[in-house]
Amino acid sequence: MYQVITQRVADWLSGLGRVGHFVSDTVSSARDTRIWPGLTVVQMRRIGVNSLPIGLFISAFTGVVLALQSSYTFTGAVPLYFVGTLVGKTVMLELAPVLTGLALSGRVGANIAAELGTMRVTEQVDALETLAYNPFSYLVLPRVLAATVMFPVVVAAAMAVGVASGWITAINLLDLSTVEFVKGLQIFYNFKDIWFGLVKAVSFGFAVALIGCVKGLSVRGGAEGVGRAATEAVVLSAEVILVLDAFWAVVLL
Amino acid sequence: MIIFRDVHKRFGPKAVLQGFSLEIREGETLAIIGYSGSGKSVALKHIVGLLEPDAGEVEVDGRIVHLLSRPELADLRASIGFVFQFAALLDSLTVRENLMLGLKRRDLPEMEMEERVAESLELVGLTGADDRYPAELSGGMRKRVGIARAIALRPRYILYDEPTTGLDPVTSAVIDRLMVRAREKFGVTGVVVTHDMRSAFTVGDRIAMLYRGAVRRVGTVEEIRQSNDPVVRQFIEGRPEGAADAEDAASGAVA
Ligand SMILES: Nc1ncnc2c1ncn2[C@@H]1O[C@H](COP(=O)(O)OP(=O)(O)OP(=O)(O)O)[C@@H](O)[C@H]1O
Ligand SMILES: [Mg+2]
């Protein structure tokens, strides 16, 4: 038992060490400014286009559910305009960043892991190296940067849509006016609500892309290895997102 | 000048190279022959630092490959063109973009890059395929694009990993002629990994046979042709039975 635990811890630490190496290689590859800026823009477009619909879809429905559930909970006990408060706070602080992050860990993380994994097993990564390209500046840095920048953009849009759909639900399905909803929204509103959500989104974007790259580039074997890497990337990034979520709550709230 | 000195390389329990020593001289084309799985591709990858030896060293132009820093390695790689066994074209890029990729690292004027792309594609008989993606090409065409990508760089060395395997006889002959021309026209030093004996005899100045992780015989084409080493004879004559047990040889060497 004791041995199993120490083995686990050792594995975990060596994994962490590898990721540390990976990050420092990525950072030092930033020196080659002729390679990554253009590719980063391409990746930003890709990640944005891939992620925006799913982020908005999720938050639209979340807004509806939050409005209805909070009114159900509050009716008879708390003034109904608190629906606005609850929708706003929950969407901005937690649900827009985390649900979007989890959805994107599937979409973006798996995509990166599968793409880089395929490039690894078909020797495209080796080919890049022999053509005197550093795979970190050609493949990793653009993806990590793009995700780090684009996740908060998507999450910001998700926040707006989530609140808007909560508001539309409140005025149509609940006995609430726009004035009351906005009053509830403003009453405990704190600028921190938004940037807290966005800081989380930044860290999620970084983690998801980084995990996708690490898993993708370390693929061994063929199609099976690529499939495994994609799955592992999704599972690990989902876990890391939840851990980071708790971490930020402890540190920033 | 490329020198392998007593290179050992294993993957897990499997010893692939076991004391591989070989010298590739300036300006020559050396053909490396050997059974499938004997470690020819592995040997080639040591030259560009894609693999590092467990023991021994590979020297290129006086530099020990596995000791180079990243920038030094990039520098070395810029003088070497590598033709991958399965082409290894970037599949998100068109044929033209694949060729441009290496050229862009050379600070060449735009005009010159365009010229080289056109010229290299013509050499491999693929003029007009510029805007196609690798997925739209046949295996043989991909291979030729891989060769074009290497020669467009006009490197001092070109390493060809089975450039003619899987091509029809005529295209193979075209590729063989191309490799000969690359040497004559640009003075390229070449290493050609192949199990096509006809190709080895045509393009090679010398031939080395890799067997059980080491060089079994190396010599001029004539010397190899005349060799009475039973293992070499069996290989070049393609006989199923003989001194070398193909199964055993193919599994690289004893684990
Ligand atoms: N990255 C790797 N990881 C593990 N094993 C490897 C790796 N690369 C090569 N090998 C093993 O090393 C041995 C030699 O492989 P290599 O590709 O060099 O053979 P080869 O001589 O080029 O064969 P072929 O003519 O079929 O291309 C094989 O048994 C292969 O399984
Ligand atoms: Mg091979």
Coordinates of C-alpha atoms and ligand atoms in Angstrom, one line a residue:
Chain A
M1 CA 0.0 0.0 0.0
Y2 CA 2.7 2.4 1.1
Q3 CA 4.7 1.5 -2.0
V4 CA 1.8 2.0 -4.3
I5 CA 1.3 5.5 -2.9
T6 CA 5.0 6.5 -3.1
Q7 CA 5.0 5.1 -6.7
R8 CA 2.0 7.2 -7.5
V9 CA 3.5 10.3 -6.0
A10 CA 6.8 9.6 -7.8
D11 CA 4.9 9.2 -11.2
W12 CA 3.0 12.3 -10.5
L13 CA 6.1 14.3 -9.7
S14 CA 8.0 13.1 -12.7
G15 CA 4.9 13.9 -14.9
L16 CA 4.9 17.4 -13.4
G17 CA 8.7 17.7 -14.1
R18 CA 8.1 16.8 -17.7
V19 CA 5.4 19.4 -18.0
G20 CA 7.8 21.9 -16.4
H21 CA 10.4 21.1 -19.0
F22 CA 7.8 21.3 -21.7
V23 CA 6.7 24.8 -20.5
S24 CA 10.2 26.1 -20.4
D25 CA 10.9 24.8 -23.9
T26 CA 7.8 26.5 -25.1
V27 CA 8.7 29.8 -23.4
S28 CA 12.3 29.7 -24.8
S29 CA 10.9 28.9 -28.3
A30 CA 9.2 32.4 -28.2
R31 CA 12.5 33.9 -29.3
D32 CA 11.9 32.8 -32.9
T33 CA 9.5 35.6 -33.6
R34 CA 9.4 34.8 -37.3
I35 CA 7.5 31.6 -36.8
W36 CA 4.8 31.8 -34.1
P37 CA 2.9 35.1 -34.5
G38 CA 1.3 34.3 -37.8
L39 CA 0.5 30.8 -36.8
T40 CA -1.0 32.0 -33.5
V41 CA -3.5 34.2 -35.4
V42 CA -4.5 31.1 -37.5
Q43 CA -5.0 29.1 -34.3
M44 CA -7.0 31.9 -32.7
R45 CA -9.4 31.9 -35.5
R46 CA -9.7 28.1 -35.4
I47 CA -10.2 27.9 -31.7
G48 CA -12.6 30.8 -31.8
V49 CA -14.7 29.4 -34.6
N50 CA -14.6 25.9 -33.0
S51 CA -15.6 27.1 -29.5
L52 CA -17.9 30.0 -29.8
P53 CA -21.1 28.1 -30.9
I54 CA -20.7 25.5 -28.2
G55 CA -19.9 28.1 -25.5
L56 CA -22.9 30.2 -26.4
F57 CA -25.2 27.2 -26.7
I58 CA -24.3 26.0 -23.2
S59 CA -24.7 29.4 -21.6
A60 CA -28.0 30.2 -23.3
F61 CA -29.5 27.1 -21.7
T62 CA -27.8 27.7 -18.4
G63 CA -29.3 31.1 -18.2
V64 CA -32.8 29.7 -18.7
V65 CA -32.4 27.0 -16.1
L66 CA -30.9 29.4 -13.5
A67 CA -33.7 31.9 -13.9
L68 CA -36.4 29.2 -13.5
Q69 CA -34.7 27.4 -10.6
S70 CA -33.9 30.5 -8.6
S71 CA -37.5 31.8 -9.0
Y72 CA -38.7 28.3 -7.8
T73 CA -36.4 28.5 -4.8
F74 CA -37.0 32.1 -3.9
T75 CA -40.8 32.3 -4.4
G76 CA -42.5 33.2 -1.1
A77 CA -39.2 33.6 0.7
V78 CA -36.9 36.1 -1.1
P79 CA -37.9 39.1 -3.3
L80 CA -38.1 37.8 -6.8
Y81 CA -35.7 40.4 -8.2
F82 CA -32.9 38.3 -6.6
V83 CA -33.3 36.1 -9.6
G84 CA -31.3 38.7 -11.4
T85 CA -28.6 38.5 -8.8
L86 CA -28.3 34.8 -8.8
V87 CA -28.3 34.5 -12.6
G88 CA -25.6 37.2 -12.9
K89 CA -23.4 36.0 -10.1
T90 CA -23.6 32.3 -11.0
V91 CA -23.1 32.8 -14.7
M92 CA -20.2 35.1 -14.3
L93 CA -18.4 33.5 -11.4
E94 CA -18.8 29.9 -12.1
L95 CA -21.0 28.5 -14.9
A96 CA -19.8 30.4 -17.9
P97 CA -16.1 29.8 -17.3
V98 CA -16.4 26.2 -16.0
L99 CA -19.0 24.8 -18.3
T100 CA -17.4 26.4 -21.3
G101 CA -14.0 25.2 -20.1
L102 CA -15.2 21.7 -19.7
A103 CA -16.9 21.7 -23.1
L104 CA -13.7 23.1 -24.7
S105 CA -11.5 20.6 -23.0
G106 CA -13.3 18.1 -25.1
R107 CA -13.3 20.1 -28.3
V108 CA -10.1 22.0 -28.2
G109 CA -8.0 19.6 -26.1
A110 CA -8.9 16.5 -28.0
N111 CA -8.5 18.3 -31.3
I112 CA -5.0 19.4 -30.4
A113 CA -3.9 16.0 -29.0
A114 CA -5.2 14.2 -32.0
E115 CA -3.7 16.6 -34.5
L116 CA -0.3 16.7 -32.9
G117 CA -0.4 12.9 -32.2
T118 CA -1.1 12.2 -35.8
M119 CA 1.7 14.5 -36.9
R120 CA 4.0 12.7 -34.4
V121 CA 3.3 9.2 -35.7
T122 CA 3.4 10.2 -39.3
E123 CA 6.8 11.8 -38.7
Q124 CA 5.6 15.3 -39.6
V125 CA 7.1 16.5 -36.4
D126 CA 10.4 15.0 -37.3
A127 CA 10.1 16.5 -40.7
L128 CA 9.6 19.9 -39.2
E129 CA 12.7 19.4 -37.1
T130 CA 14.8 18.4 -40.1
L131 CA 13.6 21.5 -41.9
A132 CA 15.2 23.5 -39.0
Y133 CA 11.9 24.4 -37.3
N134 CA 11.5 24.1 -33.6
P135 CA 8.2 22.2 -33.1
F136 CA 7.6 24.2 -29.9
S137 CA 7.5 27.5 -31.8
Y138 CA 5.7 26.0 -34.8
L139 CA 3.2 23.9 -33.1
V140 CA 3.0 24.3 -29.3
L141 CA 3.3 28.0 -28.7
P142 CA 0.7 29.1 -31.3
R143 CA -1.8 26.7 -29.8
V144 CA -1.2 27.5 -26.2
L145 CA -1.2 31.3 -26.8
A146 CA -4.3 31.1 -29.0
A147 CA -6.2 29.1 -26.4
T148 CA -5.1 31.4 -23.6
V149 CA -6.3 34.4 -25.4
M150 CA -9.5 32.9 -26.9
F151 CA -10.9 31.1 -23.9
P152 CA -11.6 34.4 -22.1
V153 CA -13.1 35.8 -25.2
V154 CA -15.5 32.9 -25.6
V155 CA -16.2 32.9 -21.9
A156 CA -17.0 36.7 -22.0
A157 CA -19.5 36.1 -24.8
A158 CA -20.9 33.1 -22.8
M159 CA -21.4 35.4 -19.8
A160 CA -23.3 37.9 -21.8
V161 CA -25.5 35.3 -23.5
G162 CA -26.1 33.5 -20.2
V163 CA -27.3 36.7 -18.4
A164 CA -29.3 37.7 -21.5
S165 CA -31.1 34.4 -21.7
G166 CA -31.8 34.6 -17.9
W167 CA -33.3 38.0 -18.4
I168 CA -35.4 36.9 -21.4
T169 CA -36.6 33.9 -19.4
A170 CA -37.4 36.2 -16.4
I171 CA -39.5 38.6 -18.3
N172 CA -41.3 36.1 -20.3
L173 CA -41.9 33.1 -18.1
L174 CA -41.6 34.7 -14.6
D175 CA -43.5 37.6 -13.0
L176 CA -40.5 39.9 -13.4
S177 CA -39.9 43.1 -15.2
T178 CA -36.7 44.2 -16.9
V179 CA -36.3 46.9 -14.2
E180 CA -36.5 44.4 -11.4
F181 CA -34.2 41.9 -13.1
V182 CA -31.6 44.6 -13.7
K183 CA -32.0 45.8 -10.1
G184 CA -31.2 42.3 -8.9
L185 CA -28.3 42.1 -11.3
Q186 CA -26.8 45.4 -10.0
I187 CA -27.5 45.1 -6.4
F188 CA -24.5 42.9 -5.4
Y189 CA -22.6 43.3 -8.7
N190 CA -19.0 43.6 -8.2
F191 CA -16.5 44.3 -11.0
K192 CA -14.5 41.4 -9.6
D193 CA -17.3 39.0 -10.7
I194 CA -16.3 39.4 -14.3
W195 CA -12.6 39.4 -14.1
F196 CA -12.6 36.5 -11.7
G197 CA -14.4 34.5 -14.4
L198 CA -12.0 35.7 -17.1
V199 CA -8.9 34.9 -15.0
K200 CA -10.2 31.4 -14.6
A201 CA -10.9 31.2 -18.4
V202 CA -7.3 32.3 -19.1
S203 CA -5.9 29.5 -16.8
F204 CA -8.3 27.0 -18.4
G205 CA -7.3 27.9 -21.9
F206 CA -3.6 27.6 -21.0
A207 CA -4.1 24.3 -19.3
V208 CA -6.3 22.7 -21.9
A209 CA -4.0 23.6 -24.8
L210 CA -0.8 22.7 -22.9
I211 CA -2.2 19.3 -21.9
G212 CA -3.3 18.7 -25.5
C213 CA 0.2 19.5 -26.8
V214 CA 2.0 17.4 -24.2
K215 CA -0.3 14.4 -24.8
G216 CA -0.2 14.8 -28.6
L217 CA 3.6 15.1 -28.9
S218 CA 4.3 12.2 -26.6
V219 CA 2.2 9.7 -28.7
R220 CA 3.8 6.4 -29.4
G221 CA 2.5 3.9 -31.8
G222 CA -0.1 4.4 -34.4
A223 CA -3.8 5.2 -34.5
E224 CA -4.4 3.6 -31.2
G225 CA -1.9 5.8 -29.5
V226 CA -3.5 8.9 -31.0
G227 CA -6.9 7.8 -29.8
R228 CA -5.5 7.2 -26.3
A229 CA -3.8 10.6 -26.3
A230 CA -7.0 12.4 -27.2
T231 CA -9.0 10.6 -24.5
E232 CA -6.3 11.2 -21.9
A233 CA -6.1 14.9 -22.9
V234 CA -9.8 15.3 -22.3
V235 CA -10.0 13.5 -19.0
L236 CA -6.9 15.2 -17.6
S237 CA -7.9 18.7 -18.7
A238 CA -11.4 18.3 -17.2
E239 CA -9.7 17.3 -13.9
V240 CA -7.3 20.2 -14.1
I241 CA -10.1 22.6 -14.8
L242 CA -12.0 21.6 -11.7
V243 CA -8.8 21.8 -9.6
L244 CA -7.9 25.2 -11.0
D245 CA -11.5 26.3 -10.3
A246 CA -11.2 25.4 -6.7
F247 CA -7.7 26.9 -6.5
W248 CA -8.9 30.3 -7.8
A249 CA -11.9 30.3 -5.4
V250 CA -9.5 29.8 -2.5
V251 CA -6.9 32.4 -3.8
L252 CA -9.1 35.1 -5.2
L253 CA -12.5 35.2 -3.4
Chain B
M1 CA 31.9 13.9 -44.0
I2 CA 29.6 11.8 -41.8
I3 CA 31.1 9.3 -39.4
F4 CA 29.3 6.8 -37.2
R5 CA 31.5 5.6 -34.4
D6 CA 30.5 2.5 -32.7
V7 CA 26.9 3.6 -32.3
H8 CA 24.6 1.6 -30.1
K9 CA 20.8 2.2 -29.9
R10 CA 18.1 0.1 -28.3
F11 CA 14.4 0.6 -27.9
G12 CA 13.3 -1.0 -24.7
P13 CA 14.6 -4.6 -24.7
K14 CA 15.3 -4.4 -28.5
A15 CA 18.8 -3.7 -29.5
V16 CA 18.7 -2.2 -33.0
L17 CA 22.2 -0.8 -33.6
Q18 CA 25.0 -2.6 -31.9
G19 CA 28.4 -1.1 -32.7
F20 CA 27.5 0.5 -36.0
S21 CA 30.5 2.2 -37.6
L22 CA 30.5 3.8 -41.0
E23 CA 32.2 6.7 -42.9
I24 CA 30.4 8.6 -45.6
R25 CA 32.9 10.5 -47.6
E26 CA 32.6 14.0 -49.1
G27 CA 30.9 14.0 -52.5
E28 CA 30.0 10.3 -52.7
T29 CA 26.7 8.5 -52.7
L30 CA 26.6 5.6 -50.2
A31 CA 23.8 3.1 -50.4
I32 CA 22.9 1.3 -47.2
I33 CA 21.2 -2.0 -47.8
G34 CA 19.7 -4.4 -45.2
Y35 CA 16.7 -6.4 -44.2
S36 CA 13.5 -4.7 -43.3
G37 CA 13.6 -3.8 -39.6
S38 CA 17.4 -4.0 -39.4
G39 CA 17.7 -0.4 -38.3
K40 CA 18.5 1.5 -41.5
S41 CA 16.0 4.3 -40.8
V42 CA 17.2 4.4 -37.2
A43 CA 20.8 4.9 -38.4
L44 CA 19.7 7.7 -40.7
K45 CA 17.9 9.5 -38.0
H46 CA 21.0 9.7 -35.9
I47 CA 22.6 11.9 -38.6
V48 CA 20.1 14.7 -38.1
G49 CA 19.8 14.2 -34.4
L50 CA 16.2 12.9 -34.4
L51 CA 17.5 10.0 -32.4
E52 CA 20.4 10.0 -29.9
P53 CA 22.8 7.1 -29.6
D54 CA 22.9 5.2 -26.3
A55 CA 26.6 4.8 -26.8
G56 CA 29.0 5.9 -29.4
E57 CA 28.7 9.1 -31.6
V58 CA 27.8 10.4 -35.0
E59 CA 30.0 13.2 -36.4
V60 CA 29.0 15.5 -39.2
D61 CA 31.5 18.0 -40.5
G62 CA 33.5 17.7 -37.3
R63 CA 30.6 18.2 -35.0
I64 CA 29.3 15.5 -32.7
V65 CA 25.5 15.5 -33.3
H66 CA 24.1 14.6 -30.0
L67 CA 26.2 17.2 -28.2
L68 CA 25.0 20.2 -30.1
S69 CA 22.7 22.8 -28.6
R70 CA 19.4 23.5 -30.3
P71 CA 20.6 26.4 -32.4
E72 CA 23.7 24.5 -33.4
L73 CA 21.6 21.5 -34.3
A74 CA 19.2 23.7 -36.4
D75 CA 22.3 25.0 -38.1
L76 CA 23.5 21.5 -38.9
R77 CA 20.1 20.4 -40.1
A78 CA 20.0 23.3 -42.5
S79 CA 22.8 21.6 -44.4
I80 CA 21.0 18.3 -44.6
G81 CA 18.0 17.3 -46.7
F82 CA 16.1 14.4 -45.3
V83 CA 13.7 12.3 -47.4
F84 CA 11.5 10.4 -45.1
Q85 CA 10.5 6.8 -45.9
F86 CA 6.8 7.8 -45.8
A87 CA 7.4 11.3 -47.1
A88 CA 6.2 13.0 -43.9
L89 CA 4.6 15.9 -45.8
L90 CA 2.7 18.3 -43.5
D91 CA -0.8 17.5 -44.4
S92 CA -2.3 20.8 -43.5
L93 CA -0.1 22.4 -46.2
T94 CA -0.2 22.2 -50.0
V95 CA 2.7 20.8 -52.0
R96 CA 4.0 24.3 -52.7
E97 CA 3.8 25.3 -49.0
N98 CA 5.6 22.1 -48.1
L99 CA 8.4 23.0 -50.3
M100 CA 8.4 26.6 -49.2
L101 CA 8.6 25.6 -45.6
G102 CA 12.3 24.7 -45.6
L103 CA 13.1 27.6 -48.0
K104 CA 11.6 30.2 -45.8
R105 CA 14.2 29.4 -43.1
R106 CA 16.9 30.4 -45.6
D107 CA 16.3 34.1 -46.0
L108 CA 16.1 33.7 -49.8
P109 CA 14.5 36.4 -52.0
E110 CA 10.9 35.5 -52.9
M111 CA 11.8 35.1 -56.6
E112 CA 14.5 32.6 -55.9
M113 CA 12.1 30.5 -53.7
E114 CA 9.5 30.4 -56.4
E115 CA 12.1 29.3 -58.9
R116 CA 13.4 26.6 -56.7
V117 CA 9.9 25.3 -56.0
A118 CA 9.2 25.2 -59.7
E119 CA 12.5 23.6 -60.6
S120 CA 12.3 20.9 -57.9
L121 CA 8.8 19.9 -58.8
E122 CA 9.8 19.7 -62.4
L123 CA 12.8 17.5 -61.5
V124 CA 10.5 15.0 -59.8
G125 CA 7.9 15.3 -62.6
L126 CA 5.2 17.0 -60.6
T127 CA 4.9 20.3 -62.3
G128 CA 1.3 21.6 -61.8
A129 CA 0.7 19.7 -58.5
D130 CA 1.6 22.9 -56.5
D131 CA -1.8 23.5 -55.0
R132 CA -2.8 20.0 -54.1
Y133 CA -2.8 18.7 -50.6
P134 CA -0.8 15.6 -49.6
A135 CA -4.1 13.6 -49.0
E136 CA -5.0 14.1 -52.7
L137 CA -1.8 12.5 -53.9
S138 CA -0.8 8.9 -54.5
G139 CA 1.8 7.4 -52.3
G140 CA 4.4 7.6 -55.0
M141 CA 3.6 11.2 -55.7
R142 CA 4.0 12.1 -52.0
K143 CA 7.3 10.4 -52.0
R144 CA 8.4 12.5 -55.0
V145 CA 7.2 15.7 -53.2
G146 CA 9.3 14.6 -50.2
I147 CA 12.3 14.3 -52.5
A148 CA 11.6 17.7 -54.1
R149 CA 11.3 19.3 -50.6
A150 CA 14.8 18.0 -49.8
I151 CA 16.5 19.0 -53.1
A152 CA 14.9 22.4 -53.1
L153 CA 17.0 23.3 -50.2
R154 CA 20.2 22.5 -52.2
P155 CA 21.7 21.0 -49.1
R156 CA 25.3 19.6 -48.9
Y157 CA 23.9 16.2 -47.8
I158 CA 20.8 14.4 -48.8
L159 CA 19.6 11.4 -46.8
Y160 CA 17.1 9.3 -48.8
D161 CA 15.2 6.8 -46.8
E162 CA 13.9 4.2 -49.4
P163 CA 13.2 6.8 -52.1
T164 CA 12.1 4.2 -54.7
T165 CA 10.2 1.6 -52.6
G166 CA 6.7 1.4 -53.7
L167 CA 7.2 3.2 -57.0
D168 CA 6.7 1.7 -60.5
P169 CA 9.9 0.7 -62.3
V170 CA 9.9 3.7 -64.6
T171 CA 9.4 6.3 -61.8
S172 CA 12.0 4.4 -59.8
A173 CA 14.5 4.8 -62.6
V174 CA 13.6 8.5 -62.8
I175 CA 14.3 8.9 -59.1
D176 CA 17.5 7.0 -59.5
R177 CA 18.6 9.4 -62.2
L178 CA 17.5 12.3 -60.1
M179 CA 19.8 11.2 -57.3
V180 CA 22.7 10.8 -59.6
R181 CA 22.0 14.3 -61.1
A182 CA 21.8 15.8 -57.6
R183 CA 25.3 14.7 -57.0
E184 CA 26.6 15.7 -60.4
K185 CA 24.9 19.1 -60.5
F186 CA 25.0 20.2 -56.9
G187 CA 27.9 18.1 -55.6
V188 CA 25.6 16.6 -53.0
T189 CA 26.9 13.9 -50.7
G190 CA 24.1 11.3 -50.5
V191 CA 23.1 8.4 -48.3
V192 CA 20.5 6.2 -49.9
V193 CA 18.8 3.6 -47.8
T194 CA 17.2 1.0 -50.0
H195 CA 16.5 -2.7 -50.5
D196 CA 16.2 -2.2 -54.2
M197 CA 19.5 -3.7 -55.4
R198 CA 19.2 -2.3 -58.9
S199 CA 18.8 1.2 -57.4
A200 CA 21.8 0.6 -55.0
F201 CA 24.0 -0.5 -57.9
T202 CA 22.9 2.5 -60.0
V203 CA 23.2 5.3 -57.6
G204 CA 25.8 4.1 -55.1
D205 CA 29.5 4.7 -55.3
R206 CA 29.8 2.4 -52.4
I207 CA 27.4 0.1 -50.7
A208 CA 27.2 -0.8 -47.0
M209 CA 25.2 -3.7 -45.7
L210 CA 23.6 -3.4 -42.3
Y211 CA 23.1 -6.7 -40.6
R212 CA 22.4 -7.5 -37.0
G213 CA 23.0 -3.9 -35.8
A214 CA 26.4 -3.4 -37.5
V215 CA 28.0 -3.0 -40.9
R216 CA 28.5 -6.4 -42.3
R217 CA 30.4 -5.3 -45.4
V218 CA 31.1 -2.0 -47.0
G219 CA 32.8 -1.5 -50.4
T220 CA 32.5 -0.2 -53.9
V221 CA 29.6 -1.4 -56.0
E222 CA 32.0 -3.8 -57.7
E223 CA 33.4 -5.2 -54.5
I224 CA 29.9 -5.8 -53.1
R225 CA 28.8 -7.4 -56.3
Q226 CA 31.8 -9.7 -56.2
S227 CA 31.6 -10.3 -52.5
N228 CA 31.6 -13.9 -51.4
D229 CA 30.2 -13.2 -48.0
P230 CA 27.3 -15.6 -47.9
V231 CA 25.0 -13.1 -46.1
V232 CA 25.7 -10.4 -48.6
R233 CA 25.3 -12.8 -51.5
Q234 CA 22.0 -14.1 -50.2
F235 CA 20.7 -10.5 -49.8
I236 CA 21.7 -9.2 -53.2
E237 CA 20.5 -12.4 -55.0
G238 CA 17.3 -12.4 -52.9
R239 CA 17.4 -16.1 -52.1
P240 CA 14.9 -17.3 -49.3
E241 CA 17.4 -19.7 -47.8
G242 CA 21.0 -19.2 -46.9
A243 CA 23.4 -18.0 -44.3
A244 CA 21.2 -15.2 -43.1
D245 CA 17.9 -16.2 -41.6
A246 CA 15.6 -13.5 -42.8
E247 CA 13.3 -13.7 -39.9
D248 CA 16.1 -13.4 -37.5
A249 CA 17.7 -10.6 -39.5
A250 CA 14.4 -8.8 -39.9
S251 CA 13.9 -8.7 -36.2
G252 CA 17.0 -6.5 -36.2
A253 CA 19.1 -8.6 -33.9
V254 CA 19.0 -10.7 -30.9
A255 CA 17.2 -8.9 -28.1
Ligands
LIG1 N1 10.9 5.2 -32.2 C1 11.0 3.9 -32.1 N2 10.5 3.3 -30.9 C2 10.6 2.0 -30.8 N3 11.1 1.1 -31.7 C3 11.6 1.6 -32.8 C4 11.5 3.0 -33.1 N4 12.1 3.3 -34.3 C5 12.4 2.0 -34.8 N5 12.2 1.1 -33.9 C6 12.5 -0.4 -34.1 O1 13.8 -0.5 -34.5 C7 13.9 -1.5 -35.5 C8 14.5 -0.9 -36.8 O2 13.6 0.0 -37.4 P1 14.0 0.7 -38.7 O3 12.8 1.6 -39.0 O4 15.3 1.4 -38.6 O5 14.1 -0.4 -39.8 P2 14.5 -0.3 -41.3 O6 15.8 -1.0 -41.5 O7 14.4 1.1 -41.7 O8 13.4 -1.2 -42.0 P3 12.5 -0.9 -43.3 O9 13.4 -1.4 -44.4 O10 11.3 -1.8 -43.1 O11 12.2 0.5 -43.3 C9 12.5 -2.0 -35.8 O12 12.4 -3.2 -35.1 C10 11.6 -1.0 -35.1 O13 10.5 -1.7 -34.5
MG2 MG 13.1 2.2 -42.8

